[in-house]
């Protein structure tokens, strides 16, 4: 039996609790953890908020099962609702439960401790394992399939866009060449391929395959499109005074979160407008003054916190109808990125 408390160290736990819990003080308050994982953050939220209930969403059935058992062991099961879904199904999850608004939404993006530590899932470049990388093992697309079937141009696109890899073309070209005679089926094979392609003089710190593995994981799971499409759903279901709290672990995630939050942090008027009408005022209030990072003590205790960026906003007034309609139309990563450049 897996002991979740020994394999799961919640990142910036105290800071997350301090940001989430003030929104859950009223009786009947509802929180949603969109990335439940092993429920390290969620159990802390419920313990600090005795009047609140929490909906825990996860696409990983094993994590969901372990988290549910943890809630039972902690005596919190009567205030916990587990849901097997991807977080971009946020609106559907609430609608199916006749919930119009919630008071706090939390997202801890990236890999859970379970996914990293279970080497057979193929997420880590430090262990030789089948190239799977699915957060939801019921979905068909795997990293192995991408490497076997994607054309050269698509491989270049995902390595460049999602991995920010400067040698995307060279790596993609070598993958296409090798797969004609030898299928790429393990993380060790891919690791060695990247090691042979990337010049020694131009390597980033750490393993040279890190960016390629990140890009594949994002493509397999549709992470950035799902994130860009979920944030508007969350905003449209926040109660006034509700809070959105997000932990990101790489620059593309953080850029997506920051771009979205900025839409509600700025007055919706031209820069030279002398008076701002009430309906044009910001509807978010920033709670973190940029991004909170882990300090040296936290990084020493939990090395996975080294890259975290924690951002949070509070909804201060009803979202204007024009923004609500825009959010209802949804979004994707490329559109969100263009909006960020315009902003």
mmCIF file of N, CA and C in Angstrom, residues 9 11-12 210 247-250 292-310:
data_model
loop_
_atom_site.group_PDB
_atom_site.id
_atom_site.type_symbol
_atom_site.label_atom_id
_atom_site.label_comp_id
_atom_site.label_asym_id
_atom_site.label_seq_id
_atom_site.Cartn_x
_atom_site.Cartn_y
_atom_site.Cartn_z
ATOM 1 N N UNK A 9 5.402 15.898 -1.175
ATOM 2 C CA UNK A 9 5.722 17.105 -0.417
ATOM 3 C C UNK A 9 5.080 18.297 -1.115
ATOM 4 N N UNK A 11 4.303 21.819 -2.451
ATOM 5 C CA UNK A 11 5.180 22.968 -2.664
ATOM 6 C C UNK A 11 4.507 24.235 -2.125
ATOM 7 N N UNK A 12 5.281 25.048 -1.404
ATOM 8 C CA UNK A 12 4.791 26.320 -0.837
ATOM 9 C C UNK A 12 3.453 26.123 -0.108
ATOM 10 N N UNK A 210 16.178 17.607 -21.094
ATOM 11 C CA UNK A 210 15.093 18.123 -20.244
ATOM 12 C C UNK A 210 14.018 18.835 -21.049
ATOM 13 N N UNK A 247 0.049 27.523 -9.027
ATOM 14 C CA UNK A 247 1.481 27.252 -8.993
ATOM 15 C C UNK A 247 1.920 26.730 -10.355
ATOM 16 N N UNK A 248 2.901 27.398 -10.966
ATOM 17 C CA UNK A 248 3.457 26.993 -12.257
ATOM 18 C C UNK A 248 4.912 26.591 -12.067
ATOM 19 N N UNK A 249 5.400 25.761 -13.010
ATOM 20 C CA UNK A 249 6.752 25.231 -12.843
ATOM 21 C C UNK A 249 7.658 25.463 -14.045
ATOM 22 N N UNK A 250 7.144 26.014 -15.112
ATOM 23 C CA UNK A 250 8.032 26.430 -16.192
ATOM 24 C C UNK A 250 7.466 27.691 -16.833
ATOM 25 N N UNK A 292 5.339 34.508 -6.286
ATOM 26 C CA UNK A 292 6.076 34.056 -5.106
ATOM 27 C C UNK A 292 6.963 32.882 -5.517
ATOM 28 N N UNK A 293 8.205 32.895 -5.060
ATOM 29 C CA UNK A 293 9.142 31.809 -5.345
ATOM 30 C C UNK A 293 9.529 31.117 -4.040
ATOM 31 N N UNK A 294 10.003 29.893 -4.170
ATOM 32 C CA UNK A 294 10.465 29.161 -2.991
ATOM 33 C C UNK A 294 11.790 29.743 -2.505
ATOM 34 N N UNK A 295 11.954 29.798 -1.180
ATOM 35 C CA UNK A 295 13.223 30.268 -0.638
ATOM 36 C C UNK A 295 14.217 29.113 -0.526
ATOM 37 N N UNK A 296 15.419 29.419 -0.087
ATOM 38 C CA UNK A 296 16.471 28.408 -0.037
ATOM 39 C C UNK A 296 16.116 27.254 0.898
ATOM 40 N N UNK A 297 15.431 27.560 1.978
ATOM 41 C CA UNK A 297 15.065 26.510 2.932
ATOM 42 C C UNK A 297 14.101 25.519 2.298
ATOM 43 N N UNK A 298 13.083 26.041 1.605
ATOM 44 C CA UNK A 298 12.114 25.155 0.955
ATOM 45 C C UNK A 298 12.773 24.330 -0.140
ATOM 46 N N UNK A 299 13.632 24.960 -0.920
ATOM 47 C CA UNK A 299 14.301 24.236 -2.007
ATOM 48 C C UNK A 299 15.173 23.117 -1.450
ATOM 49 N N UNK A 300 15.835 23.377 -0.320
ATOM 50 C CA UNK A 300 16.669 22.346 0.303
ATOM 51 C C UNK A 300 15.830 21.166 0.770
ATOM 52 N N UNK A 301 14.641 21.432 1.295
ATOM 53 C CA UNK A 301 13.770 20.361 1.770
ATOM 54 C C UNK A 301 13.047 19.659 0.625
ATOM 55 N N UNK A 302 12.726 20.421 -0.431
ATOM 56 C CA UNK A 302 11.940 19.892 -1.543
ATOM 57 C C UNK A 302 12.493 20.460 -2.846
ATOM 58 N N UNK A 303 13.480 19.791 -3.462
ATOM 59 C CA UNK A 303 14.127 20.323 -4.669
ATOM 60 C C UNK A 303 13.157 20.623 -5.805
ATOM 61 N N UNK A 304 12.000 19.970 -5.837
ATOM 62 C CA UNK A 304 11.038 20.211 -6.911
ATOM 63 C C UNK A 304 10.425 21.611 -6.842
ATOM 64 N N UNK A 305 10.642 22.294 -5.731
ATOM 65 C CA UNK A 305 10.087 23.650 -5.590
ATOM 66 C C UNK A 305 10.973 24.718 -6.227
ATOM 67 N N UNK A 306 12.140 24.333 -6.733
ATOM 68 C CA UNK A 306 13.108 25.332 -7.204
ATOM 69 C C UNK A 306 12.560 26.215 -8.318
ATOM 70 N N UNK A 307 11.711 25.664 -9.175
ATOM 71 C CA UNK A 307 11.224 26.434 -10.320
ATOM 72 C C UNK A 307 9.812 26.984 -10.143
ATOM 73 N N UNK A 308 9.213 26.827 -8.969
ATOM 74 C CA UNK A 308 7.813 27.212 -8.793
ATOM 75 C C UNK A 308 7.620 28.723 -8.875
ATOM 76 N N UNK A 309 6.483 29.125 -9.445
ATOM 77 C CA UNK A 309 6.019 30.508 -9.467
ATOM 78 C C UNK A 309 4.562 30.477 -9.018
ATOM 79 N N UNK A 310 4.275 31.128 -7.911
ATOM 80 C CA UNK A 310 2.933 31.123 -7.327
ATOM 81 C C UNK A 310 2.280 32.479 -7.537
#
